[in-house]
PDB file of C-alpha atoms in Angstrom:
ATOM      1  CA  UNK A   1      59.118  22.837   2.654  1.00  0.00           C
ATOM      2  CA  UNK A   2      60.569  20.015   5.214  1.00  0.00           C
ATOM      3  CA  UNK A   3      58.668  20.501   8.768  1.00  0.00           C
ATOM      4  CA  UNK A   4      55.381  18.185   8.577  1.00  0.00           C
ATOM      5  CA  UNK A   5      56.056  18.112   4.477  1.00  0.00           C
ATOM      6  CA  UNK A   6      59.513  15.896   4.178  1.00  0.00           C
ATOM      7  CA  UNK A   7      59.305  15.087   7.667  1.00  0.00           C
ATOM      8  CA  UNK A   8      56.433  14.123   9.533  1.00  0.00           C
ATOM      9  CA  UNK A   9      56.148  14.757  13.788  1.00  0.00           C
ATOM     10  CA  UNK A  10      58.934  13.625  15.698  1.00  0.00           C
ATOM     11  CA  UNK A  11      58.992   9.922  16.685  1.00  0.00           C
ATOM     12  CA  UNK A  12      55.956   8.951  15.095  1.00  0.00           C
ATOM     13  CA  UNK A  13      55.645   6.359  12.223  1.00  0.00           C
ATOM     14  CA  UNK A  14      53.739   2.935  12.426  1.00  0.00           C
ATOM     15  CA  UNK A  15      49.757   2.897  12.232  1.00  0.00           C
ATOM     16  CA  UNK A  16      49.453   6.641  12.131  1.00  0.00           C
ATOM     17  CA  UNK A  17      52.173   7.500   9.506  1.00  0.00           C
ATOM     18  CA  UNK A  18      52.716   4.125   8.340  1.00  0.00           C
ATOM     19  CA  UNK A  19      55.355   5.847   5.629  1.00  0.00           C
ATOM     20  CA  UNK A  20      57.459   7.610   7.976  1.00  0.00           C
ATOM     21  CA  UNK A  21      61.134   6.539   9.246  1.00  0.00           C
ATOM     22  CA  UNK A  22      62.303   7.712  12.322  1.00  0.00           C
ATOM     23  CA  UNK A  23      65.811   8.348  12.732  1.00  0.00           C
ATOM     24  CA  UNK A  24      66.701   8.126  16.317  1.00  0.00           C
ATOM     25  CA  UNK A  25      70.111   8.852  16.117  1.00  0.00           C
ATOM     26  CA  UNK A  26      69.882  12.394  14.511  1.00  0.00           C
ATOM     27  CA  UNK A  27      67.802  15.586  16.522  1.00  0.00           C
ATOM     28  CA  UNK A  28      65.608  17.489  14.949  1.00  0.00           C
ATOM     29  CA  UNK A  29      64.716  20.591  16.521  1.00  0.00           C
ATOM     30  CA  UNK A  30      61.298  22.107  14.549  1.00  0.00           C
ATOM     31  CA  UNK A  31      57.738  21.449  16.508  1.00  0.00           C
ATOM     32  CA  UNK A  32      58.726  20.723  19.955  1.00  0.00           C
ATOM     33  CA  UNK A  33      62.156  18.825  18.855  1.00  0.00           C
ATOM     34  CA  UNK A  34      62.869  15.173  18.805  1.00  0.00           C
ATOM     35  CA  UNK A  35      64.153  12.372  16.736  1.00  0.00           C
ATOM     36  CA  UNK A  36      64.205  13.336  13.192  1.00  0.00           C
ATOM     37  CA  UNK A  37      61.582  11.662  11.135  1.00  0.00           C
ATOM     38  CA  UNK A  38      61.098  11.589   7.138  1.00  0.00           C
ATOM     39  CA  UNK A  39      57.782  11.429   5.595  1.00  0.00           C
ATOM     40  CA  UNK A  40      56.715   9.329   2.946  1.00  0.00           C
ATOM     41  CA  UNK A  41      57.958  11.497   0.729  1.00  0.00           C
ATOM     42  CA  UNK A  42      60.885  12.639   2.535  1.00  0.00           C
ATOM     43  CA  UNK A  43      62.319   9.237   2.363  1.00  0.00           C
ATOM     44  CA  UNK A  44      61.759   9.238  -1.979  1.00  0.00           C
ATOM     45  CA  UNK A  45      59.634  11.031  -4.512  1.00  0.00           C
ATOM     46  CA  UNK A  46      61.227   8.834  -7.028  1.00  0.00           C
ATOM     47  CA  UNK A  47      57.786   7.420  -7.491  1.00  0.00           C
ATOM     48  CA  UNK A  48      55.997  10.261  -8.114  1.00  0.00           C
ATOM     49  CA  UNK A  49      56.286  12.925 -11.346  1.00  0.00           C
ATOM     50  CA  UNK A  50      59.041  14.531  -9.808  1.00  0.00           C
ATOM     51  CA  UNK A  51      61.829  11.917 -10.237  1.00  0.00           C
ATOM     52  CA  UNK A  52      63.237  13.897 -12.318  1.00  0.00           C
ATOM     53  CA  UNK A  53      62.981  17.638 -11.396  1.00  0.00           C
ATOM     54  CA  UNK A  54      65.599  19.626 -10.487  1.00  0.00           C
ATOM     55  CA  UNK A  55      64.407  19.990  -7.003  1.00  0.00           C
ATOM     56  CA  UNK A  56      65.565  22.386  -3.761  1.00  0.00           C
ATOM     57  CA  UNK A  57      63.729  23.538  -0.419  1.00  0.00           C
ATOM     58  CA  UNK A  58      62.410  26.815   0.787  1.00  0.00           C
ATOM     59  CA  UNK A  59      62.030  26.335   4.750  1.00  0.00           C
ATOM     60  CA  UNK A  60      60.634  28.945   7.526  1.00  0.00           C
ATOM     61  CA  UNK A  61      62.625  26.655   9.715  1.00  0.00           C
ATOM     62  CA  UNK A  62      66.722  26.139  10.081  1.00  0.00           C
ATOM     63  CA  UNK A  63      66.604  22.357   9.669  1.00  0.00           C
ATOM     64  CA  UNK A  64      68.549  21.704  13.000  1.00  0.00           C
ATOM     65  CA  UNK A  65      71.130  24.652  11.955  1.00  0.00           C
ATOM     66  CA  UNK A  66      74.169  24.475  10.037  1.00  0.00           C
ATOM     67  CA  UNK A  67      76.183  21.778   9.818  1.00  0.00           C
ATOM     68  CA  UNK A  68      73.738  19.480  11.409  1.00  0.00           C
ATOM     69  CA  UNK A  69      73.132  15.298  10.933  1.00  0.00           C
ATOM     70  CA  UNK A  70      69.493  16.607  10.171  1.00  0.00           C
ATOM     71  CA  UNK A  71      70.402  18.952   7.079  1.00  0.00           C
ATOM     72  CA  UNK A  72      72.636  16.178   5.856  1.00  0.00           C
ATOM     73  CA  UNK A  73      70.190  13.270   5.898  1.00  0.00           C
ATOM     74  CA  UNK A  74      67.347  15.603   4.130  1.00  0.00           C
ATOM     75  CA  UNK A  75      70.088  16.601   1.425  1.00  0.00           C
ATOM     76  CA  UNK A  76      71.135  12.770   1.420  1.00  0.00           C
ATOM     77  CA  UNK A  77      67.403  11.663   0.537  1.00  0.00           C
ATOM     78  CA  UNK A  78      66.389  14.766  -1.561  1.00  0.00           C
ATOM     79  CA  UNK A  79      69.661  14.222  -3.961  1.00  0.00           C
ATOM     80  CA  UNK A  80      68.641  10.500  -4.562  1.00  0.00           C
ATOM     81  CA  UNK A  81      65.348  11.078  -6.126  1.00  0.00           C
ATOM     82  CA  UNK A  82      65.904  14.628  -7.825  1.00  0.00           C
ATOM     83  CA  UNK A  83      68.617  16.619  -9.600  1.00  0.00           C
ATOM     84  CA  UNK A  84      69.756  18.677  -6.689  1.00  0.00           C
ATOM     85  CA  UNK A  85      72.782  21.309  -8.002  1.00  0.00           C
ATOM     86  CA  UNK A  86      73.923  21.955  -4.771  1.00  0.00           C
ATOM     87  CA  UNK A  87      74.475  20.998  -1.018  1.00  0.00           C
ATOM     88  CA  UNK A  88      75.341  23.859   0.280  1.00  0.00           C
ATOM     89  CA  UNK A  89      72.029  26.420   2.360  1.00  0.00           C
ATOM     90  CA  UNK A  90      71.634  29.752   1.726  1.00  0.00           C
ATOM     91  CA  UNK A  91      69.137  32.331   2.919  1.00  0.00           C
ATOM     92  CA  UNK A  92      68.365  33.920   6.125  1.00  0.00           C
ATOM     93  CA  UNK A  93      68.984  30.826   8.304  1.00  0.00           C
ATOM     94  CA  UNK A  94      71.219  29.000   5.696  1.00  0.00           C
ATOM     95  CA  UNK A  95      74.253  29.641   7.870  1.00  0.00           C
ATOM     96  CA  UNK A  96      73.067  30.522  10.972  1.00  0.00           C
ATOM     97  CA  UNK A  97      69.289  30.442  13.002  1.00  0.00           C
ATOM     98  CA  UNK A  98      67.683  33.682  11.668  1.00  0.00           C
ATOM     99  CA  UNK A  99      64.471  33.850  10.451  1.00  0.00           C
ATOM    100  CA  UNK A 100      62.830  36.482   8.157  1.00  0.00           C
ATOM    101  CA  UNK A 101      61.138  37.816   5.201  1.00  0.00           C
ATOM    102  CA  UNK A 102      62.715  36.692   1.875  1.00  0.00           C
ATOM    103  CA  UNK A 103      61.079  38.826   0.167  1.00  0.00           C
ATOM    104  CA  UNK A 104      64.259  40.575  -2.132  1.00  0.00           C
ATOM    105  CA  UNK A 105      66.616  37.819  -0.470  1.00  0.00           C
ATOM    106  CA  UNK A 106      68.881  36.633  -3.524  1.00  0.00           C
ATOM    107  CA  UNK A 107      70.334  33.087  -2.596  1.00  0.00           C
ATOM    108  CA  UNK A 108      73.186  31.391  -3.842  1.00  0.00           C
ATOM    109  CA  UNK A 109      71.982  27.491  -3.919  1.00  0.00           C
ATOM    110  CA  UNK A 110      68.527  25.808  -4.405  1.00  0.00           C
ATOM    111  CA  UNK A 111      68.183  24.994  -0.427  1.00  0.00           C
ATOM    112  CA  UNK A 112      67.229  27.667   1.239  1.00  0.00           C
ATOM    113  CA  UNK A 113      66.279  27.998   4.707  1.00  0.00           C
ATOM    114  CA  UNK A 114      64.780  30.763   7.470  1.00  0.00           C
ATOM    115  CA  UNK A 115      61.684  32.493   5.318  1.00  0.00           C
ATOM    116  CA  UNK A 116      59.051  33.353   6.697  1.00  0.00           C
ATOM    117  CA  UNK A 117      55.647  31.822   6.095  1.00  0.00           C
ATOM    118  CA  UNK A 118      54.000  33.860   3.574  1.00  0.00           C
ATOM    119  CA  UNK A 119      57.293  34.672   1.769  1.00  0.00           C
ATOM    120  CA  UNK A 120      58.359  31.736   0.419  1.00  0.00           C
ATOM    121  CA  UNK A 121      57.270  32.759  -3.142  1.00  0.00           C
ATOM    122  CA  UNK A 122      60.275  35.153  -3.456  1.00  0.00           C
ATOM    123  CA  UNK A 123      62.702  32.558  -2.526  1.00  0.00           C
ATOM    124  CA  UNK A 124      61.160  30.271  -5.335  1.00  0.00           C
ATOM    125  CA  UNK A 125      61.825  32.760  -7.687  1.00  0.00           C
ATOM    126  CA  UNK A 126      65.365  33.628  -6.487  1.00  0.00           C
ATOM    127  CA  UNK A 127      66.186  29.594  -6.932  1.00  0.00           C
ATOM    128  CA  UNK A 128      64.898  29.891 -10.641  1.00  0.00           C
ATOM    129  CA  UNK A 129      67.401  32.710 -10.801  1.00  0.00           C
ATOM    130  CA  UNK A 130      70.254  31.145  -9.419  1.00  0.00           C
ATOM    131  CA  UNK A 131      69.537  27.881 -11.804  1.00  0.00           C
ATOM    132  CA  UNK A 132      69.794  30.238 -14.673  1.00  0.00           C
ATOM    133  CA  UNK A 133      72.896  31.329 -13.867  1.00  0.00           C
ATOM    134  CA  UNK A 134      73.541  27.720 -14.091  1.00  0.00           C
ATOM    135  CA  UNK A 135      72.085  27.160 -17.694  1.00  0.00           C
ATOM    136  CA  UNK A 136      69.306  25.714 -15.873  1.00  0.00           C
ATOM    137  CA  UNK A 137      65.742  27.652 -17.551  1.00  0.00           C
ATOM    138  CA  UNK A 138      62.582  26.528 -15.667  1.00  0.00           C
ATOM    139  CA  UNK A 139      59.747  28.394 -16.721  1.00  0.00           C
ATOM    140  CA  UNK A 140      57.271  29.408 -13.485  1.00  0.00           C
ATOM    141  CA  UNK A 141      54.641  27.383 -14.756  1.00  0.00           C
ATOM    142  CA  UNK A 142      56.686  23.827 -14.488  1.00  0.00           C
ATOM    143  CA  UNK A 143      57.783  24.613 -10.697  1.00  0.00           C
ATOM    144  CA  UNK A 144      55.601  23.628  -7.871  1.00  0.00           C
ATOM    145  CA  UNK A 145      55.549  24.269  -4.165  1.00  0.00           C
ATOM    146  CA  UNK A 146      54.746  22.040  -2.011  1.00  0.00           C
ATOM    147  CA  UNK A 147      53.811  23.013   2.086  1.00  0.00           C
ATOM    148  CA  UNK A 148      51.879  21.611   4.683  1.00  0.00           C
ATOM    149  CA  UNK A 149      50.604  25.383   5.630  1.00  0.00           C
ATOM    150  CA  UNK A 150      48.072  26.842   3.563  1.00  0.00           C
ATOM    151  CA  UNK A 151      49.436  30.787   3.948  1.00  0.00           C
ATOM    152  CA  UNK A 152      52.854  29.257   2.197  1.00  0.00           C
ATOM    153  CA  UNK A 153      50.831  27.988  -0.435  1.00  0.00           C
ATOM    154  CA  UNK A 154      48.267  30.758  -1.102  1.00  0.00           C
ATOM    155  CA  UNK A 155      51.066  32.880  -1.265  1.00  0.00           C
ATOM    156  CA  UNK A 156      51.918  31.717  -4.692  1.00  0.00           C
ATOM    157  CA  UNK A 157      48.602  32.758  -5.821  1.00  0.00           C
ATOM    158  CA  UNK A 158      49.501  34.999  -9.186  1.00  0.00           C
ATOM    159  CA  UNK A 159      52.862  33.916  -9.827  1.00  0.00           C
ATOM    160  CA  UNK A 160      52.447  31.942 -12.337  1.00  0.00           C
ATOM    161  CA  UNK A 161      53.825  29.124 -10.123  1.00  0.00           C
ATOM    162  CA  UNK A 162      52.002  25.789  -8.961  1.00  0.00           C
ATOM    163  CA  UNK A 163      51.713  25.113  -5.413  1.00  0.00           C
ATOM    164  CA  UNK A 164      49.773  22.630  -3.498  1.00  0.00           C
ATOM    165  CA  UNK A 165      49.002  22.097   0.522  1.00  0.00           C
ATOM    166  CA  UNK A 166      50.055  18.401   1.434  1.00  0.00           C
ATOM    167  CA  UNK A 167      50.128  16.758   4.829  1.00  0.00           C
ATOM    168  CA  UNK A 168      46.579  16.783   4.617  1.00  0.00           C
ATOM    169  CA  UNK A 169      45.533  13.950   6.778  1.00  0.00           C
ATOM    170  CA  UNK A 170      45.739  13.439   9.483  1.00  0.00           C
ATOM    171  CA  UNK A 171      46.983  17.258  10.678  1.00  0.00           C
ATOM    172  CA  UNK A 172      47.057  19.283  14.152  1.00  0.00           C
ATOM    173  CA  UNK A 173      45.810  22.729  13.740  1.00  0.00           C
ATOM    174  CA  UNK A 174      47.367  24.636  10.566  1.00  0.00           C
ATOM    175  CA  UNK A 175      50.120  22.451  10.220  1.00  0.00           C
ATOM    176  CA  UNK A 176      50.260  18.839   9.122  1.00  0.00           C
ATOM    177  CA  UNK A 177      51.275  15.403  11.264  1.00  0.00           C
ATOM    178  CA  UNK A 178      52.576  13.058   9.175  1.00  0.00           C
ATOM    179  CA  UNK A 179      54.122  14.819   6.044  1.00  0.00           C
ATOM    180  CA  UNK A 180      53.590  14.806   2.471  1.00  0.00           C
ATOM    181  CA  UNK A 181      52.438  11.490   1.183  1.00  0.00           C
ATOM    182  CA  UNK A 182      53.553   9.895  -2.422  1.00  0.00           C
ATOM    183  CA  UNK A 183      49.646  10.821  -3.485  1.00  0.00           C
ATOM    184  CA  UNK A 184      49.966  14.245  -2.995  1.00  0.00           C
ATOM    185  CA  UNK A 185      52.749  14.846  -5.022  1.00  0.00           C
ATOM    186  CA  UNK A 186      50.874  15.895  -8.389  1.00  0.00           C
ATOM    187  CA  UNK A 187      51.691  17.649 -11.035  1.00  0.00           C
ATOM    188  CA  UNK A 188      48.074  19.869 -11.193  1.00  0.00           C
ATOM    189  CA  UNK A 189      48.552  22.781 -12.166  1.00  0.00           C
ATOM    190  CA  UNK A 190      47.075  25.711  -9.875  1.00  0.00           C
ATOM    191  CA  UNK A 191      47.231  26.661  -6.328  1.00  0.00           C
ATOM    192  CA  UNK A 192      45.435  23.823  -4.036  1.00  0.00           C
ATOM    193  CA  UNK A 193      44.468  23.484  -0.305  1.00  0.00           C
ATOM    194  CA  UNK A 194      43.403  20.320   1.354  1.00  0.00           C
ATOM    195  CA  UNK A 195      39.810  20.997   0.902  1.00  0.00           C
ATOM    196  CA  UNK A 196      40.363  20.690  -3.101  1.00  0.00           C
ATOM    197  CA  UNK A 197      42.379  17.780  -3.082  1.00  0.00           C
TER     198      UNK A 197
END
């Protein structure tokens, strides 16, 4: 996910979200819109188990639309820490602004943008696909999920795939404030809301 998981509210860092970095120069249009800012975790995972996972995004959101300074800065920091195959967005909003089920949605890249909450579980498994046809074989129970909304995660309930809720503190209403934080980045196996953490 990247809204409130690898980037935290808009503009806010310092005592609050003391691992964020705003970037002031590049707009980010989820939430309200504003200056983009990267979580914790946003910025590197390359301290947690994941630094070396062949990694990708499932999104509801657009991430500031095609071609934008915001998909390129995400990319930039997600490539650093993990094995990212490609740059290039695919899935309902991965060239344009639509947003929709992904249920039966075949993409052609691991970032993959415009699902709609609930359905990001079919995406996941389209990305394992699409790594296969790179020689790539992750088995669903070494991929997690990780989302700052708990209907993205409980979605993954009886897949066979991990997913966890992150952003957990502090958070405004379903969806998180800060991002996901280096902490939360385990590798437990399971599906996980804040409560259980």
């Amino acid at each position: 996910d990247v809204d409130r998981t690898l980037t935290g509210k808009q503009g806010v860092a310092g005592p609050m979200c003391p691992g964020n970095k705003v970037y002031g120069h590049i707009f980010d249009t989820a939430y309200g819109t504003g200056p983009l800012t990267l979580s914790h975790v946003g910025r590197s995972f390359a301290d947690t188990f994941c630094q070396r996972c062949y990694v990708g995004i499932v999104t509801t959101g657009d991430v500031s639309g095609p071609g934008s300074k915001a998909r390129a800065k995400v990319v930039e920091h997600l490539g650093a820490s993990g094995r990212l195959l490609s740059s290039r967005w695919s899935g309902p909003a991965g060239r344009s602004h639509a947003r929709r089920s992904c249920q039966g949605v075949k993409v052609d890249s691991p970032l993959v943008a415009g699902c709609q909450d609930g359905t990001k579980q079919h995406a996941v498994k389209s990305i394992l696909e699409w790594h296969r046809s790179k020689h790539v074989y992750i088995a669903h129970k070494n991929v997690w999920h990780f989302d700052d909304r708990w209907d993205n995660v409980e979605a993954f309930k009886g897949t066979g795939m991990n997913a966890r809720q992150v952003s957990c503190h502090p958070r405004k209403g379903e969806i998180g404030r800060c991002g996901a934080a280096e902490h939360e980045i385990v590798n437990k196996t399971g599906v996980a809301a804040c409560s259980l953490i």
